[in-house]
Short mmCIF file of C-alpha atoms in Angstrom, two decimals:
data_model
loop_
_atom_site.label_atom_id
_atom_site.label_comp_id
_atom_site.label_asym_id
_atom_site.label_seq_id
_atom_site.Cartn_x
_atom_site.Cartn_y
_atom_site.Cartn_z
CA UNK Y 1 102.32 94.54 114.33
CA UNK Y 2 105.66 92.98 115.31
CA UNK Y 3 108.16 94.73 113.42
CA UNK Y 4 110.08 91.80 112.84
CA UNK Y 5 107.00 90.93 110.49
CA UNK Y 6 107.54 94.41 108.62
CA UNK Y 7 109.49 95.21 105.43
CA UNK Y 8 111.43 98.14 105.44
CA UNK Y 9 111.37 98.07 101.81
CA UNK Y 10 107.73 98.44 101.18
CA UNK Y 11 104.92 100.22 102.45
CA UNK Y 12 102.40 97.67 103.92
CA UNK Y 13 98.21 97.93 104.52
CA UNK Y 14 96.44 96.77 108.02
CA UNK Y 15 92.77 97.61 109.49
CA UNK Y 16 92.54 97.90 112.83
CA UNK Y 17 89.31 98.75 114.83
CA UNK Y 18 87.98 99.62 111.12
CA UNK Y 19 90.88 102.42 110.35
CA UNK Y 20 92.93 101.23 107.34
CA UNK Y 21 96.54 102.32 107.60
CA UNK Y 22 99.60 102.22 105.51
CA UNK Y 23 102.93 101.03 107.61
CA UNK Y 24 106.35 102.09 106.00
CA UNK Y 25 109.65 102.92 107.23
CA UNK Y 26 110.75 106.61 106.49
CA UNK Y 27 114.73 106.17 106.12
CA UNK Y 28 115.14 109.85 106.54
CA UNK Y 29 114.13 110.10 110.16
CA UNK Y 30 114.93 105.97 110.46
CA UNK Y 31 111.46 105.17 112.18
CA UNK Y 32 108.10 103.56 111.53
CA UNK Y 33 105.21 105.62 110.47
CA UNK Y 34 101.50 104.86 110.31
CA UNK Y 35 99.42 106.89 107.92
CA UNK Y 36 95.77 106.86 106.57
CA UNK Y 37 95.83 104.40 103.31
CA UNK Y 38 94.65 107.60 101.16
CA UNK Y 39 96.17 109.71 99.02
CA UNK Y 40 94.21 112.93 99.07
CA UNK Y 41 94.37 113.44 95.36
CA UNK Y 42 92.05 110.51 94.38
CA UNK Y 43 91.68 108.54 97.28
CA UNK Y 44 93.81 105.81 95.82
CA UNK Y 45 95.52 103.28 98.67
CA UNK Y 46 99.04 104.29 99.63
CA UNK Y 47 99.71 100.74 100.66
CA UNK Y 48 100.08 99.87 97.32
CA UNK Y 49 102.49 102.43 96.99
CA UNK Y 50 106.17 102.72 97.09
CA UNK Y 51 108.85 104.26 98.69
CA UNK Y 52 111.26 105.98 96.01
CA UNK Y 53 114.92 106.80 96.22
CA UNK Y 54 114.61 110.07 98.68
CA UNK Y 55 112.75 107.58 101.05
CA UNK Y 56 109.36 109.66 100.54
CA UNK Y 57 105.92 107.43 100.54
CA UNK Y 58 105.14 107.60 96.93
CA UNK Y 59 101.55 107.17 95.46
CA UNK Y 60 101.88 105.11 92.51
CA UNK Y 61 98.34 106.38 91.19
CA UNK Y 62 99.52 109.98 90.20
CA UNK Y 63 103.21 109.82 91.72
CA UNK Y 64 102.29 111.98 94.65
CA UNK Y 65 105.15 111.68 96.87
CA UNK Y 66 105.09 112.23 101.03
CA UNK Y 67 107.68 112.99 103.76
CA UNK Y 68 107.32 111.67 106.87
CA UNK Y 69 105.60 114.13 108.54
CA UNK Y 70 102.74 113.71 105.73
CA UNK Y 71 103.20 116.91 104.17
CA UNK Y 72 103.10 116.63 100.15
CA UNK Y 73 106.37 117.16 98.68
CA UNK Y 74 106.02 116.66 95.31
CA UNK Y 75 102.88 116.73 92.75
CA UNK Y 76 104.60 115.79 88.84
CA UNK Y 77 101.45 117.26 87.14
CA UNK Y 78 102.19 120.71 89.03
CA UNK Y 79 103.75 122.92 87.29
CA UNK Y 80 107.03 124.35 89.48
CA UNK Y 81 107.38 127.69 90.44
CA UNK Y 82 107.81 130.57 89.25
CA UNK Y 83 105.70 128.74 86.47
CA UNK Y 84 102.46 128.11 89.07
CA UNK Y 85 101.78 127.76 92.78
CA UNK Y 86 103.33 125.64 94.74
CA UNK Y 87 99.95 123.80 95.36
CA UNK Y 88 102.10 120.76 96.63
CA UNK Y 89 102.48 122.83 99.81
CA UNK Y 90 98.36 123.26 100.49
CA UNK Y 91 97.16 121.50 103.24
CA UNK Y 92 94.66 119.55 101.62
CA UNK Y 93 97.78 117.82 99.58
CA UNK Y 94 98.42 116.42 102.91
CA UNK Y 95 98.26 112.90 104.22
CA UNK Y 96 96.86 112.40 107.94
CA UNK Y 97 99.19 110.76 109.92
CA UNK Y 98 99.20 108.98 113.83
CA UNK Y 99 101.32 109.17 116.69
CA UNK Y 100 103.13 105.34 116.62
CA UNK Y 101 105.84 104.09 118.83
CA UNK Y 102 107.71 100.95 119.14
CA UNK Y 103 107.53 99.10 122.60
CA UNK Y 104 108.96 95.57 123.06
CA UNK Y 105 109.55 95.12 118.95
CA UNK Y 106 106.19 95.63 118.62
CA UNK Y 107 104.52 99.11 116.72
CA UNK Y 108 102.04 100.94 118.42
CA UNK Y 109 99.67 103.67 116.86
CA UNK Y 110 97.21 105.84 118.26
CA UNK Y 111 94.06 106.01 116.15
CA UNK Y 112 93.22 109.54 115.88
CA UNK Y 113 95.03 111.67 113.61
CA UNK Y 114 94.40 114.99 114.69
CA UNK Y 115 97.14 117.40 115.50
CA UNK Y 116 96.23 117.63 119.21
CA UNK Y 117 97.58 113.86 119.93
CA UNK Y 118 100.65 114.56 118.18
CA UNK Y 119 102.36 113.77 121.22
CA UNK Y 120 100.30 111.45 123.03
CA UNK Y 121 102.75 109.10 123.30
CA UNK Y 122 104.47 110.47 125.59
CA UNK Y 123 101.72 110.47 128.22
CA UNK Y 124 99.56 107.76 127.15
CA UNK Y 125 102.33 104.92 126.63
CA UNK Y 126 101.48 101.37 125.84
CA UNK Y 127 101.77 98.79 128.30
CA UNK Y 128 105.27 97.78 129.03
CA UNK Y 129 106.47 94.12 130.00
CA UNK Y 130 110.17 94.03 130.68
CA UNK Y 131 110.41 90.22 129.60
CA UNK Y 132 109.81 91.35 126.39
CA UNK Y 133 113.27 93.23 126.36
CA UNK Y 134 115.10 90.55 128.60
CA UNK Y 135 117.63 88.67 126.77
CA UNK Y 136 117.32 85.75 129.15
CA UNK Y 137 114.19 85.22 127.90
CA UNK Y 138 113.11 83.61 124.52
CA UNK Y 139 110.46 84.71 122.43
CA UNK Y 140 108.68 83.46 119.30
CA UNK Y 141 105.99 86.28 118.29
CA UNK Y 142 103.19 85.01 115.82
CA UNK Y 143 100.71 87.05 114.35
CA UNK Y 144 97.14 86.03 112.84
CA UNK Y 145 94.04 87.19 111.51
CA UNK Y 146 91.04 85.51 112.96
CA UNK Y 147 87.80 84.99 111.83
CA UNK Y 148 85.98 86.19 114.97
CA UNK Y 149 85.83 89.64 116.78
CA UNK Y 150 87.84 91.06 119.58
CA UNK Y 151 85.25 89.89 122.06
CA UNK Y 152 84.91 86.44 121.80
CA UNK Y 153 89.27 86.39 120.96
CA UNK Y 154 89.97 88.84 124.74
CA UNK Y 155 87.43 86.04 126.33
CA UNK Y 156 88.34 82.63 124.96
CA UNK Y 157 92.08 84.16 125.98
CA UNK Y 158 91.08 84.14 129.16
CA UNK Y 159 89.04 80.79 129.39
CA UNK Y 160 92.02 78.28 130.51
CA UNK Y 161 88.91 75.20 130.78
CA UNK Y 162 88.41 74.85 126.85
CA UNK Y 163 91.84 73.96 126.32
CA UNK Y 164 91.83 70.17 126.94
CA UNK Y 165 88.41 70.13 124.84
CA UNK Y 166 88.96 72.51 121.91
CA UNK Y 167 92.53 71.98 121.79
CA UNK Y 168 92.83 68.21 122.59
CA UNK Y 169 95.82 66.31 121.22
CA UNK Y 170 97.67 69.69 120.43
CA UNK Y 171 98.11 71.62 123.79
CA UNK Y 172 99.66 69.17 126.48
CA UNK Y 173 98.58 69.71 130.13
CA UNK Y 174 100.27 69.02 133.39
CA UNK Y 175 99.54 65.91 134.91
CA UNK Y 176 97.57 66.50 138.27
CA UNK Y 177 96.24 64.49 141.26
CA UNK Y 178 92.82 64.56 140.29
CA UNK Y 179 91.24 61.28 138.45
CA UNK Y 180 90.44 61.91 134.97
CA UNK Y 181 86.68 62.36 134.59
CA UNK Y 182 86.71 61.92 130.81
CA UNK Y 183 89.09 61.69 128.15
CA UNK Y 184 90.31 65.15 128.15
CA UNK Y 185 90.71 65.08 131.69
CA UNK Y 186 88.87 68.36 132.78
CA UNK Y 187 88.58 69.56 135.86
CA UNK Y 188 87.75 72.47 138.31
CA UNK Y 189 89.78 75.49 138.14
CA UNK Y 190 89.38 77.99 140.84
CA UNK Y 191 89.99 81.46 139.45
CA UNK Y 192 89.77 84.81 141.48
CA UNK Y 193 89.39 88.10 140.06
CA UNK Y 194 90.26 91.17 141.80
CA UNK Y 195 91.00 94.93 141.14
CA UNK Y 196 88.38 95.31 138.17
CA UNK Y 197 88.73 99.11 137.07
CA UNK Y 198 88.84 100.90 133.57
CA UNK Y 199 92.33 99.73 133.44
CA UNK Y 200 91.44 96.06 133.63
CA UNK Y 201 92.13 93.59 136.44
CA UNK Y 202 94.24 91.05 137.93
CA UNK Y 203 93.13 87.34 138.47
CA UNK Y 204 94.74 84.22 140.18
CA UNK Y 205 94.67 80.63 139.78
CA UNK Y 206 96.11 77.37 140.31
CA UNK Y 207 98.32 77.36 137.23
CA UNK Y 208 99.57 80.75 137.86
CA UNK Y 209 98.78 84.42 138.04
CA UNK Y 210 96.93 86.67 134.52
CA UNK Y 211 96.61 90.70 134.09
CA UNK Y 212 94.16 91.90 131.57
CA UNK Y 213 95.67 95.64 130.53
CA UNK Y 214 92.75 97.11 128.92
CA UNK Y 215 91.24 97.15 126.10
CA UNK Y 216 94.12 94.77 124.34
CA UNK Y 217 96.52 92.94 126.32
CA UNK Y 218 96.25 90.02 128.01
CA UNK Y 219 100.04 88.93 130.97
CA UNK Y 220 99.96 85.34 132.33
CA UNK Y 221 102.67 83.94 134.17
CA UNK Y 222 102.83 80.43 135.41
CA UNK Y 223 104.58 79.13 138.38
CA UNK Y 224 105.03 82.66 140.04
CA UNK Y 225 106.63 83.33 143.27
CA UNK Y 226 104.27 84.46 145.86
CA UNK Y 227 105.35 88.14 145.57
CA UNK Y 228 104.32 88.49 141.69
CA UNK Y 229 100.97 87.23 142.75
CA UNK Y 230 100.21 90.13 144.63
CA UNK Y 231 100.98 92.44 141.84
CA UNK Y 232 99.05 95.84 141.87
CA UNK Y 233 97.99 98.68 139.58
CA UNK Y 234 99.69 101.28 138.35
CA UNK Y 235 98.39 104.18 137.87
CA UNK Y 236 98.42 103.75 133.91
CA UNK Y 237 96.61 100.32 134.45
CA UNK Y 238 99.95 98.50 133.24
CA UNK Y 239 101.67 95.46 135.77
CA UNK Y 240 104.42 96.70 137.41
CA UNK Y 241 107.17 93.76 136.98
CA UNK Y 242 110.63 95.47 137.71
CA UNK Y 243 110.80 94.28 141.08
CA UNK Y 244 109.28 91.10 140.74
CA UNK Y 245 112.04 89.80 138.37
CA UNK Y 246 114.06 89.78 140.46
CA UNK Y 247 112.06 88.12 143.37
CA UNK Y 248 111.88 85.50 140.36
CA UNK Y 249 115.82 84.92 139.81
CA UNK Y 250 116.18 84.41 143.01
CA UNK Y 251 113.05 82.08 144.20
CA UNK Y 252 112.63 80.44 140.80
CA UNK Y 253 115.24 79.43 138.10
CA UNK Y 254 112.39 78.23 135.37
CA UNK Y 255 109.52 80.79 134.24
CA UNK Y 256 107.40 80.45 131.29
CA UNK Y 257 104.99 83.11 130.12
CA UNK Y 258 102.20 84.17 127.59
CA UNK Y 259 101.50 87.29 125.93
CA UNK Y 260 98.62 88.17 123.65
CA UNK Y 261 97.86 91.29 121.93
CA UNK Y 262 94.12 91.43 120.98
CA UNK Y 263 93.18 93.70 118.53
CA UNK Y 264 90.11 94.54 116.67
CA UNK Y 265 89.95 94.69 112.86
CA UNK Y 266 86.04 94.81 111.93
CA UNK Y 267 83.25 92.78 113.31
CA UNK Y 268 83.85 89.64 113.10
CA UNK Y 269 87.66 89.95 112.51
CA UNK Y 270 90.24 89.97 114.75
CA UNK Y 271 93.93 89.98 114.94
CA UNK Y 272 95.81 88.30 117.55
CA UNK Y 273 99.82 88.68 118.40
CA UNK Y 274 100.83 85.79 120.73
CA UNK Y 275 104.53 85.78 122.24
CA UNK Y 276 105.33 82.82 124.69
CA UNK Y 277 108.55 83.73 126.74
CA UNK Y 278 110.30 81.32 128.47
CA UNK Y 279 113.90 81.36 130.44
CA UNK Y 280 115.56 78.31 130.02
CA UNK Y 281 116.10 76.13 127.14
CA UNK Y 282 116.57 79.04 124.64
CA UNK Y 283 119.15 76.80 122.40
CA UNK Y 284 116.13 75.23 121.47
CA UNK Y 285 115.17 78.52 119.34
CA UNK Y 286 118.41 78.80 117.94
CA UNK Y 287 118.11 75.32 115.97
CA UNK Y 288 114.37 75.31 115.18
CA UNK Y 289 113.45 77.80 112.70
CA UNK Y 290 110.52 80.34 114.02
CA UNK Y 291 108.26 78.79 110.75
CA UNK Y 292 108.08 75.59 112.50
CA UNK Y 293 107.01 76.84 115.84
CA UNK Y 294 104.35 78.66 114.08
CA UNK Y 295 102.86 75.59 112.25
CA UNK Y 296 101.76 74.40 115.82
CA UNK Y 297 100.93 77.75 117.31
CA UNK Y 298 98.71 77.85 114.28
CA UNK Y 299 96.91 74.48 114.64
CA UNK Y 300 96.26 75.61 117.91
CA UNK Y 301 94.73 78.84 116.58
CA UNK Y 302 93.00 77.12 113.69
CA UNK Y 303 91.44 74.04 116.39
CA UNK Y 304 88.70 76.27 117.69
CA UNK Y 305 88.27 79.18 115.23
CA UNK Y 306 85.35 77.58 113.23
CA UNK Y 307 83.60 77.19 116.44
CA UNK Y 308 84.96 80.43 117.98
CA UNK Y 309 82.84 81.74 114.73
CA UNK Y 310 79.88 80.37 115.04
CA UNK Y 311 79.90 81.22 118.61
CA UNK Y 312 79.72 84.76 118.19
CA UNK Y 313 77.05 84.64 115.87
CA UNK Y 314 74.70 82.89 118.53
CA UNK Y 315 76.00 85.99 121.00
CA UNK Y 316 74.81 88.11 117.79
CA UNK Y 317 71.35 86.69 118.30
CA UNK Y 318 70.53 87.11 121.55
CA UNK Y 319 72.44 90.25 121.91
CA UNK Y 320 75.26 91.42 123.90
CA UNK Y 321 73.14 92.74 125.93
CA UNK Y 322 71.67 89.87 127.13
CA UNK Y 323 74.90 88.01 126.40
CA UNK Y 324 74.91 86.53 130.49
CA UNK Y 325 71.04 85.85 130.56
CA UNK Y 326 71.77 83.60 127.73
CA UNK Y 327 74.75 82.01 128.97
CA UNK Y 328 74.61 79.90 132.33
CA UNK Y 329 78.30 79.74 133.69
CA UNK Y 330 77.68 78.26 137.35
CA UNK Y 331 81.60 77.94 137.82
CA UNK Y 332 84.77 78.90 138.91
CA UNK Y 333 86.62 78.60 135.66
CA UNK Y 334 84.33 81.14 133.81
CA UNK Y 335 85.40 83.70 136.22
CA UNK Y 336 88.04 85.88 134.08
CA UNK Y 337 85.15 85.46 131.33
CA UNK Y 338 83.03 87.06 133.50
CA UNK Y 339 84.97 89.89 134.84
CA UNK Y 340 85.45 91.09 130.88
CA UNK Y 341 82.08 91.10 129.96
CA UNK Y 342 81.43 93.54 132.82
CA UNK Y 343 84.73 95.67 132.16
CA UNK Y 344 83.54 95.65 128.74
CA UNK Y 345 79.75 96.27 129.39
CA UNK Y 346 80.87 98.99 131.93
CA UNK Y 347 83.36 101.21 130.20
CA UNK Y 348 83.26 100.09 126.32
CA UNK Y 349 79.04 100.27 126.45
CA UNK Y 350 79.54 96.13 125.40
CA UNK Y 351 81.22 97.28 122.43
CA UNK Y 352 83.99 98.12 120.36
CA UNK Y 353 83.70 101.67 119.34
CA UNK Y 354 83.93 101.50 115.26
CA UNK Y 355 83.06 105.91 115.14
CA UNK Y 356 79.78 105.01 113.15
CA UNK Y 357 82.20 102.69 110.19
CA UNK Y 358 79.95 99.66 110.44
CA UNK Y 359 76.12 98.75 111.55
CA UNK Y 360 77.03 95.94 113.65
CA UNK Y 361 75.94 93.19 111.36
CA UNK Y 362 78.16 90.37 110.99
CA UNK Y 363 79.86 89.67 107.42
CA UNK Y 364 78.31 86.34 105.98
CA UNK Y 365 80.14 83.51 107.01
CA UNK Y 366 82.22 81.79 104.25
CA UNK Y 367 82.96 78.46 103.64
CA UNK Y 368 85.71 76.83 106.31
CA UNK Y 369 88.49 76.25 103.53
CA UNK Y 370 88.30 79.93 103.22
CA UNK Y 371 87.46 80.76 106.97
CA UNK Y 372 90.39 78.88 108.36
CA UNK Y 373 92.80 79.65 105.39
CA UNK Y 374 96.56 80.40 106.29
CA UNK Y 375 98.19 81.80 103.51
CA UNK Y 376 96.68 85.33 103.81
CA UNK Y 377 95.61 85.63 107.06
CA UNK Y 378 99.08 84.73 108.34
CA UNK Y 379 101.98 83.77 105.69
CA UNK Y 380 101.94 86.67 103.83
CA UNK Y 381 102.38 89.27 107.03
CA UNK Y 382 105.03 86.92 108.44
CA UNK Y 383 108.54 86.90 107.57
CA UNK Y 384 109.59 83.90 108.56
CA UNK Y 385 107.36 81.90 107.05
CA UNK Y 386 107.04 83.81 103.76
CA UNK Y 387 110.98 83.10 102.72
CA UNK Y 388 109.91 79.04 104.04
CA UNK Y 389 106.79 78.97 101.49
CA UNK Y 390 108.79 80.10 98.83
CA UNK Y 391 111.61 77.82 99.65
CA UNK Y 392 109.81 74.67 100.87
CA UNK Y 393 107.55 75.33 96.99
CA UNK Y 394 110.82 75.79 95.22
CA UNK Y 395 112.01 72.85 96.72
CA UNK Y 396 109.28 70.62 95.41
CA UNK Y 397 109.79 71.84 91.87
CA UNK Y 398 112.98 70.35 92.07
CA UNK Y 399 112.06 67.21 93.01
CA UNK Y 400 109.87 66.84 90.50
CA UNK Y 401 112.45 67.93 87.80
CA UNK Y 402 115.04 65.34 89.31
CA UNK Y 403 112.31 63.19 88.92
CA UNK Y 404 111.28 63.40 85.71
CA UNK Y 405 115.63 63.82 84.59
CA UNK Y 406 115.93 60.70 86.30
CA UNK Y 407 113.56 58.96 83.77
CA UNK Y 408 114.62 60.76 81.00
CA UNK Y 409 118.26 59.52 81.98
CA UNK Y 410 117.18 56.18 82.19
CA UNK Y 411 114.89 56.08 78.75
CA UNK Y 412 117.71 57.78 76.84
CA UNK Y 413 120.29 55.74 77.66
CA UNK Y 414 121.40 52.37 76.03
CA UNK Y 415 121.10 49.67 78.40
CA UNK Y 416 124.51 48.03 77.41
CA UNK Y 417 126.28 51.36 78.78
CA UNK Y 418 124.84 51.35 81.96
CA UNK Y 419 125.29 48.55 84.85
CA UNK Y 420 121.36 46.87 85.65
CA UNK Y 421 122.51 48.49 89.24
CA UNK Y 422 122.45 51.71 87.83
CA UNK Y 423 119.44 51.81 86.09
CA UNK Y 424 117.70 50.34 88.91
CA UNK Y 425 118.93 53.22 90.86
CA UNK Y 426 117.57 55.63 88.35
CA UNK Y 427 114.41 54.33 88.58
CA UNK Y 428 114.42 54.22 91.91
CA UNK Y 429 115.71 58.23 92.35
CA UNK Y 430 112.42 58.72 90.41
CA UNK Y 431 110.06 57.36 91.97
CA UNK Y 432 111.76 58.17 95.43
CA UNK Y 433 111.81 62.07 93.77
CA UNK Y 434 108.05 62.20 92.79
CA UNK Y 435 107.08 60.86 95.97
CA UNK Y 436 108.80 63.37 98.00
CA UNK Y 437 107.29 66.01 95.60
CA UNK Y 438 103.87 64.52 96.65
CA UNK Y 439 104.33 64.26 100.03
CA UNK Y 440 105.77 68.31 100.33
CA UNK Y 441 103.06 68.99 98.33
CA UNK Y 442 100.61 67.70 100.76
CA UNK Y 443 102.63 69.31 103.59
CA UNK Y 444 102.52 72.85 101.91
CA UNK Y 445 99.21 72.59 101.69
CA UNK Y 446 97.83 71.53 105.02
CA UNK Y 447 100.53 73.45 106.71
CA UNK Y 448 100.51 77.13 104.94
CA UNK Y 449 97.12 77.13 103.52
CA UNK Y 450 94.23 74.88 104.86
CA UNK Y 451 94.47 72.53 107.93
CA UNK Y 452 90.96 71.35 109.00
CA UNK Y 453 90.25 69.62 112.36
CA UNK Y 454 87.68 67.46 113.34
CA UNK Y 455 87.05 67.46 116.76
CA UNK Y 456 84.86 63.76 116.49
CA UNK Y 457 87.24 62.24 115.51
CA UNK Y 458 90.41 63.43 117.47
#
């Protein structure tokens, strides 16, 4: 998660690739930790949990408390010593915990708890992209749940031909040379793929130059100099970008980038973190609140997940397996599409590895308000536009209590006391109040809960 999205204040639940965690922030030690969401006494969630005044991670089930480290350090039904054993101190009191890390505002965990990767960090780190931590770069990071799996998310990522289609009217395109063939103005993108290892691979193309990091992060940089382009390996799989910043200042003064973070929650859910970087303009970001930037980075989102869905129930059908027998891609463009279905098929067995959790069978599909709802899958893990929900809601309640004060005013009071002007303005305030109230209304709505889009009709 980003951890500009986290409360310090509260401990906080997420799945990811079927492991349910509890986030909180141990003030003692002043870091992040990520711990199983059980409390070993009765299994109860520690997410719904608090932290109390020592900064421990207190179950509020049976008021276990926990230090950072996950040991038990207090059990109120235990009687203290010399009175009984300290049975607070046994290590079945204790609550498994994973090696996390922050990298480029953004927490990392590894998912295996046992002891032995207690340090892994330090060998395995995640991947690193220095534009993340350059201050002459602006960033907007949005997180969302989706209602698809990390499959068909990493691929449809790396599918730059379904953007004038899926996203039509919402994603604007460069105007090129070659004569529109249809409305969208599609046309043939030549993309090459090279270096395909465990660690990923690199791919090139007209618009720029993309790195897949395996299994979850997906680096594409547009306009590159010629240098970047021929960007190699490391041996940790990660881009090596030092040097080719500053090939950059110096051959290009504009540079826009995209980052996504794919990450698997359960089949057929998926969480995405998407940070476009930029290096000019940045006063822009420093007017506009983040909340508005993320209404259109979620239309975008929200314009192909219902068919993103569906999708990946056809794969379902014919099997993964079989997933390129099925599908005919004769072109160019599919080529990045390709090269992760065999990185994938090669060294994830066509898979994400769920440690025996789930069956493989897809969740039944719900109906669209509910598959391409906002509110929870995004508003409530994002702190920006949490505080504008609650603000942009109380905001409408006010309108509709000037409005209805405005009439009140106007029934209440004698019309010889009051100027015809006045009254008319009263009236006017109301209606012009109650309107307003509508219209947010509507906005709130469509904007922070439910926004459907019809793609016959665009």
């Amino acid at each position: 998660m980003p951890i500009c999205d986290l409360d310090k204040r509260v401990p906080q639940g997420k799945t990811v690739m079927g492991i349910d965690v509890v986030v909180w922030w141990d003030k003692n030690e002043s870091g992040w930790k990520v711990f199983d969401d059980l409390c070993p006494h009765r299994l109860a969630p520690l997410s719904e949990g608090r932290i109390d005044e020592w900064g421990r991670l207190q179950c509020v089930h049976h008021g276990w408390c926990f230090n950072g480290s996950g040991d038990c350090k207090f059990i109120p039904q235990a009687p203290a010593p010399p009175d009984g054993p300290p049975v607070h101190t046994s290590k079945r009191a204790c609550v498994s915990v994973y090696p996390s890390v922050v990298q480029n505002d953004i927490l990392w965990f590894w998912p295996n708890s046992d002891p032995q990767y207690k340090d892994i960090m330090a060998k395995k780190t995640p991947p690193f992209i220095p534009e993340l931590d350059d201050p002459s770069y602006t960033k907007l990071i949005i997180s969302r749940d989706l209602p698809y799996g990390y499959e068909v998310l990493t691929e449809n990522l790396m599918d730059p031909a379904h953007v004038p289609y899926a996203h039509y009217g919402i994603v604007s395109r460069q105007q090129t040379k070659h004569k529109k063939a249809d409305r969208e103005g599609g046309q043939p993108i030549e993309i090459v793929v090279r270096d395909l290892d465990v660690h990923g691979f690199i791919s090139n193309q007209g618009l720029g130059h993309s790195k897949f990091v395996a299994p979850c992060v997906l680096y594409t940089s547009f306009n590159l100099p010629s240098k970047e382009r021929n960007a190699k390996h490391q041996d940790n799989g990660t881009l090596s970008l030092g040097e080719n910043n500053a090939v950059a200042s110096k051959t290009s003064q504009r540079k826009r980038m995209a980052v996504f973070m794919c990450i698997p929650i359960s089949p057929g859910k998926s969480r995405v973190i998407f940070i476009p970087l930029r290096n000019f303009a940045i006063w822009v970001n420093q007017i506009i609140p983040r909340w508005m930037f993320h209404l259109g980075q979620n239309l975008v989102l929200d314009s192909d997940s219902y068919l993103l869905h569906l999708e990946e129930r056809k794969i379902l059908d014919v099997g993964t397996a079989n997933w390129q027998k099925a599908c005919f891609l004769p072109t160019k463009s599919d080529a990045k599409v390709v090269a992760f279905r065999r990185w994938l098929n090669k060294y994830s067995d066509g898979h994400v590895g769920w440690r025996g959790k789930f069956s493989g069978i897809l969740p039944p599909s719900p109906p669209k308000e509910q598959l391409m709802e906002r509110y929870w899958s995004h508003v409530v893990n994002c702190s920006s536009c949490k505080v504008a929900y609650k603000g942009l809601n109380a905001l409408e309640v006010v309108l509709q209590v000037i409005s209805i004060a405005s009439l009140g005013i106007f029934a209440a009071t004698k019309q010889s006391l009051v100027s015809g002007a006045a009254r008319v303005l009263m009236v006017a305030m109301a209606i012009l109040c109650f309107a307003s109230s509508r219209w947010l209304s509507h906005f709130i709505y469509k904007n922070f809960h439910f926004h459907d889009y019809n793609h016959a009709i665009r």
